[in-house]
PDB file of C-alpha atoms in Angstrom:
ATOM      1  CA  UNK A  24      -1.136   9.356 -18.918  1.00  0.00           C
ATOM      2  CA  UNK A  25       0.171   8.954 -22.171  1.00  0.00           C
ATOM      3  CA  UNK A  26       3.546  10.882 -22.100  1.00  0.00           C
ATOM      4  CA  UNK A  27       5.359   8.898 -18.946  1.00  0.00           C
ATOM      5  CA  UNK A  28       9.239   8.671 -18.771  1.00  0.00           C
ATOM      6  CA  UNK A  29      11.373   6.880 -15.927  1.00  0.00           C
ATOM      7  CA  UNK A  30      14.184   9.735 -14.926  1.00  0.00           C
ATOM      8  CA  UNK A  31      17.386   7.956 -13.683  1.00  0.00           C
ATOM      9  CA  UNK A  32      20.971   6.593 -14.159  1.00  0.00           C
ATOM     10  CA  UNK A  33      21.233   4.254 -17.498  1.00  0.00           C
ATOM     11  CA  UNK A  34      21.445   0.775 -17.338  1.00  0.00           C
ATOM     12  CA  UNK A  35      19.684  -1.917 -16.954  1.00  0.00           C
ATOM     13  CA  UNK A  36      19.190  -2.019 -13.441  1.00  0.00           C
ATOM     14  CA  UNK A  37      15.677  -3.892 -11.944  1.00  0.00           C
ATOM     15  CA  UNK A  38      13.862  -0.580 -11.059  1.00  0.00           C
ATOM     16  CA  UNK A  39      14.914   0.478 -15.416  1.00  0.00           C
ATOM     17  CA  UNK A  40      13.209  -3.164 -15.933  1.00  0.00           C
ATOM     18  CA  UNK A  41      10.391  -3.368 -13.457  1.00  0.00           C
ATOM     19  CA  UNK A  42       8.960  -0.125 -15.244  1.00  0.00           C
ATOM     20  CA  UNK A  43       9.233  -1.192 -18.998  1.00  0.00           C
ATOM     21  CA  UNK A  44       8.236  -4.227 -17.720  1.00  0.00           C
ATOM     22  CA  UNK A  45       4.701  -2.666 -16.253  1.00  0.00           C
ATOM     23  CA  UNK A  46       4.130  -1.533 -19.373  1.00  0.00           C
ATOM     24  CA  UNK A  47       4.672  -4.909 -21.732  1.00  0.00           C
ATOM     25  CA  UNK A  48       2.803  -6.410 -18.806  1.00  0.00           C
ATOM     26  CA  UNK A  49      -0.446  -4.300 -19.742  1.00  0.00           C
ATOM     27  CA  UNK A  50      -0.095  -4.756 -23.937  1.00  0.00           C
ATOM     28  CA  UNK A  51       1.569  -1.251 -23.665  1.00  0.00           C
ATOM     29  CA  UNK A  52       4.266  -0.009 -25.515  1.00  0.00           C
ATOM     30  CA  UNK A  53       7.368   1.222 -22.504  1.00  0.00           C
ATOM     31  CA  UNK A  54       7.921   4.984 -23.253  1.00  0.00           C
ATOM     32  CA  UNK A  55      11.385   5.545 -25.082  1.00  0.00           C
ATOM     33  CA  UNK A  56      14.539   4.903 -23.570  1.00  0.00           C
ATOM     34  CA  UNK A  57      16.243   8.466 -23.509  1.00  0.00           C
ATOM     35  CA  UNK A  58      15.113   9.310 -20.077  1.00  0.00           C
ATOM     36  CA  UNK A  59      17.510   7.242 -18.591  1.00  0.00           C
ATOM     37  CA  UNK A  60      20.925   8.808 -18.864  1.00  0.00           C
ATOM     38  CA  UNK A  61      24.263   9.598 -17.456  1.00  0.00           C
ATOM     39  CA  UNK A  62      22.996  10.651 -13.834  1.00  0.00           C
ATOM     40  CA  UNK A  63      23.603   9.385 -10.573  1.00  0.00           C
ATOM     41  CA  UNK A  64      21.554   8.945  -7.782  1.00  0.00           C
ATOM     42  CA  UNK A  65      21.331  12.405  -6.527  1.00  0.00           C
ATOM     43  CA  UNK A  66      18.846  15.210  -6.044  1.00  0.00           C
ATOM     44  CA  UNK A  67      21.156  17.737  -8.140  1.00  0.00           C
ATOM     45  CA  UNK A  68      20.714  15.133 -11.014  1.00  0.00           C
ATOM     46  CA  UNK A  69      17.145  14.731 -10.557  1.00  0.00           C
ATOM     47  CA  UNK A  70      17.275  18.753 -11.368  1.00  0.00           C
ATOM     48  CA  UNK A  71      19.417  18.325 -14.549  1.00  0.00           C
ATOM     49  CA  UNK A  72      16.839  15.389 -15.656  1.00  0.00           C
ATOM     50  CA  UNK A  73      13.830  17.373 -14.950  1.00  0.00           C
ATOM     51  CA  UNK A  74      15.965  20.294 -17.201  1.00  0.00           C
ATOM     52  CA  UNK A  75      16.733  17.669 -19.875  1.00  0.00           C
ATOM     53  CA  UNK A  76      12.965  16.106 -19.537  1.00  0.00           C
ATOM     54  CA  UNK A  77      11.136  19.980 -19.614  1.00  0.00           C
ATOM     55  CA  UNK A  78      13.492  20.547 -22.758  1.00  0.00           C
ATOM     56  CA  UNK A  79      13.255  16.536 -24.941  1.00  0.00           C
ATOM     57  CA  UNK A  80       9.627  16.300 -24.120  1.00  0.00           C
ATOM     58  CA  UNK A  81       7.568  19.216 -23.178  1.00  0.00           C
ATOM     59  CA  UNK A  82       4.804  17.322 -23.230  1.00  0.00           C
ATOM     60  CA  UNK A  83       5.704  14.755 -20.832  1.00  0.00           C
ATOM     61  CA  UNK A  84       2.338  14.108 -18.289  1.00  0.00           C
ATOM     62  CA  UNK A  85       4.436  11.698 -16.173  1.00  0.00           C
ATOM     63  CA  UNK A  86       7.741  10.730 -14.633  1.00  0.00           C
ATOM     64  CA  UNK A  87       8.833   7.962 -12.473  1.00  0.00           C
ATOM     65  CA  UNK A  88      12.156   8.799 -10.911  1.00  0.00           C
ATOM     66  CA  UNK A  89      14.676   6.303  -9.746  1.00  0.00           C
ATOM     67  CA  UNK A  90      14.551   6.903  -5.875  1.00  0.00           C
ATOM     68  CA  UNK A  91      12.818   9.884  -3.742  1.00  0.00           C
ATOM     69  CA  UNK A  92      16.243  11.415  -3.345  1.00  0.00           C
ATOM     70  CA  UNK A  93      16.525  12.019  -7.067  1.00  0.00           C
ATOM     71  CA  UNK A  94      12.787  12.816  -6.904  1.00  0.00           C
ATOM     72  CA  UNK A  95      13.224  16.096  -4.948  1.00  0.00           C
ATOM     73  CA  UNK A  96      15.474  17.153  -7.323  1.00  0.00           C
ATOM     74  CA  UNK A  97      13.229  16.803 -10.064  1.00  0.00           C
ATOM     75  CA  UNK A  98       9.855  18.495  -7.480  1.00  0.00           C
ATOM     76  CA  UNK A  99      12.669  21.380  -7.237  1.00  0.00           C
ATOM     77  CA  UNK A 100      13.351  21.778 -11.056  1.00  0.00           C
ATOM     78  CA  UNK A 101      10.168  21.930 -12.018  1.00  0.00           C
ATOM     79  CA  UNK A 102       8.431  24.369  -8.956  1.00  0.00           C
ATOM     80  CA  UNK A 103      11.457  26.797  -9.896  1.00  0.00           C
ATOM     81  CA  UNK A 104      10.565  26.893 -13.705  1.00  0.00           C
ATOM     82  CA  UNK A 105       6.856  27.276 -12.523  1.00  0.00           C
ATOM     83  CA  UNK A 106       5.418  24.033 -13.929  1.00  0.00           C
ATOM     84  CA  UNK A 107       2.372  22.641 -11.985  1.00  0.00           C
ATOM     85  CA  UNK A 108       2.869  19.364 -10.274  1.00  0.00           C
ATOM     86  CA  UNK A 109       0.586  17.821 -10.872  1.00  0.00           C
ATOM     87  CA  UNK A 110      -1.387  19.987 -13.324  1.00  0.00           C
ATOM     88  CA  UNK A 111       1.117  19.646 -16.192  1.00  0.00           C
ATOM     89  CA  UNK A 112       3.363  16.393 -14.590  1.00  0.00           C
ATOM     90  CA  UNK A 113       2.567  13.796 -12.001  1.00  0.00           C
ATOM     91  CA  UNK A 114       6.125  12.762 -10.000  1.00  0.00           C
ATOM     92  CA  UNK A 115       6.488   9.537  -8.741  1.00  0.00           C
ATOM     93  CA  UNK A 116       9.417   8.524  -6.609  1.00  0.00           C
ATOM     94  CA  UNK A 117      10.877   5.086  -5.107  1.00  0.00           C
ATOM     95  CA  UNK A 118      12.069   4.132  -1.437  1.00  0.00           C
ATOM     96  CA  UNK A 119       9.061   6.287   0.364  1.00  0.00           C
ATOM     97  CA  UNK A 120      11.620   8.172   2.611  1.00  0.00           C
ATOM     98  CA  UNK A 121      10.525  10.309   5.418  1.00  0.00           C
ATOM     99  CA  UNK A 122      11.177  13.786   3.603  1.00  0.00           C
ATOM    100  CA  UNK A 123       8.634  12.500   0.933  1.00  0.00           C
ATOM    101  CA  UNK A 124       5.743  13.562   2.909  1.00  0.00           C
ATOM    102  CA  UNK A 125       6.798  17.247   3.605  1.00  0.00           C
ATOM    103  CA  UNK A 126       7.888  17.884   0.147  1.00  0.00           C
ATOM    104  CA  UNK A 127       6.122  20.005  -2.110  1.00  0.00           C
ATOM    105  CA  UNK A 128       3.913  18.497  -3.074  1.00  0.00           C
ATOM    106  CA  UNK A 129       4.108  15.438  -0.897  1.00  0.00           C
ATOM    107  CA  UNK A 130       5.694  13.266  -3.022  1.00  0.00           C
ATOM    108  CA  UNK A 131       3.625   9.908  -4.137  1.00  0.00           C
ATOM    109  CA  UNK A 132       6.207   6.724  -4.118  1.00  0.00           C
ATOM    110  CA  UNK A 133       6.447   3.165  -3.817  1.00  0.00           C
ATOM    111  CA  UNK A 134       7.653   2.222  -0.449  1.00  0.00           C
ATOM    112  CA  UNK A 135      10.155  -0.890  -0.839  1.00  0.00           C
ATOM    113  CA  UNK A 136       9.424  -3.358   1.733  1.00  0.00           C
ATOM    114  CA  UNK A 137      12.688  -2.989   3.943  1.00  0.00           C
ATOM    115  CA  UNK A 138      11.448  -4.771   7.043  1.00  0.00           C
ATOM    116  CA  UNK A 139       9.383  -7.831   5.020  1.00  0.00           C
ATOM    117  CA  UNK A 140      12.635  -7.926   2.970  1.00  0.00           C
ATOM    118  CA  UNK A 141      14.956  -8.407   6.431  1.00  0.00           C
ATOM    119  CA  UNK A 142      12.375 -10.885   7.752  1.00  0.00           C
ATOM    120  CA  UNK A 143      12.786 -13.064   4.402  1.00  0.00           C
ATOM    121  CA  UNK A 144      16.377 -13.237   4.647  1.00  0.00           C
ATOM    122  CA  UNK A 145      16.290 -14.008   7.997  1.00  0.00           C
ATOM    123  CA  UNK A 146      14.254 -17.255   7.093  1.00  0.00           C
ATOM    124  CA  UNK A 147      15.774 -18.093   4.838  1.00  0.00           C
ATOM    125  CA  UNK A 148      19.502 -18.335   6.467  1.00  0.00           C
ATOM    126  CA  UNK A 149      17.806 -19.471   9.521  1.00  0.00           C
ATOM    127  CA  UNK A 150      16.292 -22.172   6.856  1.00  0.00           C
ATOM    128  CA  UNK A 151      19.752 -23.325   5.439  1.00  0.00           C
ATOM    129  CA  UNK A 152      21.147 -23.131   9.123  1.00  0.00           C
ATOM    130  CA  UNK A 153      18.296 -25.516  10.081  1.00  0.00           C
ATOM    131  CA  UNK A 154      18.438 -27.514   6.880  1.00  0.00           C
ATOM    132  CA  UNK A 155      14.933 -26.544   6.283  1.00  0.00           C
ATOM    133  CA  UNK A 156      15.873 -24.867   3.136  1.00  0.00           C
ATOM    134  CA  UNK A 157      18.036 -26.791   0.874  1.00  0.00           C
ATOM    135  CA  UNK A 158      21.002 -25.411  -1.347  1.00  0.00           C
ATOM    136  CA  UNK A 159      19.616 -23.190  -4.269  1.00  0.00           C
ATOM    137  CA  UNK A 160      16.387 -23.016  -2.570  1.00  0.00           C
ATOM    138  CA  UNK A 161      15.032 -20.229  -0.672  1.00  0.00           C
ATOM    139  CA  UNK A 162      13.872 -17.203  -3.348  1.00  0.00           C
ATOM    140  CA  UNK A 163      11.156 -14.896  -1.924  1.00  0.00           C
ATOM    141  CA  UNK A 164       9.471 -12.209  -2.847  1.00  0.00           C
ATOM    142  CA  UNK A 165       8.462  -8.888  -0.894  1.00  0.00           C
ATOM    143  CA  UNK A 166       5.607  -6.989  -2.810  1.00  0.00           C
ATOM    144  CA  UNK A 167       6.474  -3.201  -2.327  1.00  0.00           C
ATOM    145  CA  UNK A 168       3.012  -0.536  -2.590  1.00  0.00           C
ATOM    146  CA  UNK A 169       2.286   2.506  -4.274  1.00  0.00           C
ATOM    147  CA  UNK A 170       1.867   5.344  -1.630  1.00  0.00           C
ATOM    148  CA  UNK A 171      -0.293   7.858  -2.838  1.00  0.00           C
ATOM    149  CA  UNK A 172       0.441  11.415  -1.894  1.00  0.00           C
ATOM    150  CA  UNK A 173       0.112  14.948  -3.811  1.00  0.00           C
ATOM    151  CA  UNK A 174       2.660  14.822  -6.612  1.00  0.00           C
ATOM    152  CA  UNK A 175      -0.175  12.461  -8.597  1.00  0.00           C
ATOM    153  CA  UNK A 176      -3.238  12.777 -10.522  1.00  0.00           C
ATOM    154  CA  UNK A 177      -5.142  11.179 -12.683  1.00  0.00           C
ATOM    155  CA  UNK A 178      -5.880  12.865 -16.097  1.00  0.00           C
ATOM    156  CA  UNK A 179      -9.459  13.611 -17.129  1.00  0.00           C
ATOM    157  CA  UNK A 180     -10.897  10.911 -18.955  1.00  0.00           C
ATOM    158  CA  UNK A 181      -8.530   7.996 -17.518  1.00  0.00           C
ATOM    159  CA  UNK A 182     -10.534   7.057 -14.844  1.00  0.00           C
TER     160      UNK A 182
END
């Protein structure tokens, strides 16, 4: 994919980061930062962003939206103007919610690690309770994972 744009609210939140940051990461340059813009997290903004996408950059071949929520909304946009997913676009979301999987297509995500995440804290505070872990101690990281579903391809020639 050449032509890949993250589709969410402005800002630099960590998701807005964590993608430019994949790209520096791999000596590539992070796609441009229109895509983000004045949307919130919902799936009737994931519409208007697949609208304002479809319109800024036809030919887009990618698009990482903020959360699966604001993923459908984009899935819907783009099956109602008749563009192929993923022929024309792969659509990526974040959170791996249970609707992902009956979308169409099933939506390809990366699932956050909400239980590893819980268990972390928990040892932590249990830590400081404990006096295991001392006072500005106690940063952990939970790796989240790409689930691979329908809404992704790869092109021809990238593999």
């Amino acid at each position: 994919h050449r032509e890949v744009f993250y589709l969410g609210p402005s800002g630099r939140d960590a998701r807005t980061e964590g993608f430019a940051r994949a790209f520096r990461d791999r000596k590539l340059r992070p796609p441009e930062a229109w895509a983000p813009g004045n949307y919130r997290f919902s799936t009737a903004d994931g519409r208007r962003a697949a609208r304002d996408l479809l319109a800024r950059r036809p030919g887009a071949t990618a698009a990482f939206a903020c959360s699966d929520r604001f993923a459908y909304g984009v899935l819907a946009e783009l099956a109602a103007r008749g563009v192929d997913v993923p022929g024309k676009i792969s659509v990526i979301g974040f959170d791996d919610r249970s609707p992902s999987q009956f979308v169409s297509p099933p939506l390809s995500t990366v699932a956050h690690p909400h239980e590893e995440v819980g268990k972390l804290a928990a040892e932590v505070l249990l830590g400081k309770i404990g006096g295991t872990v001392k006072p500005g101690e106690g940063s952990r990281t939970a790796v989240p994972r790409f689930v691979e579903r329908e809404s992704t391809r790869a092109l021809a020639g990238s593999e």
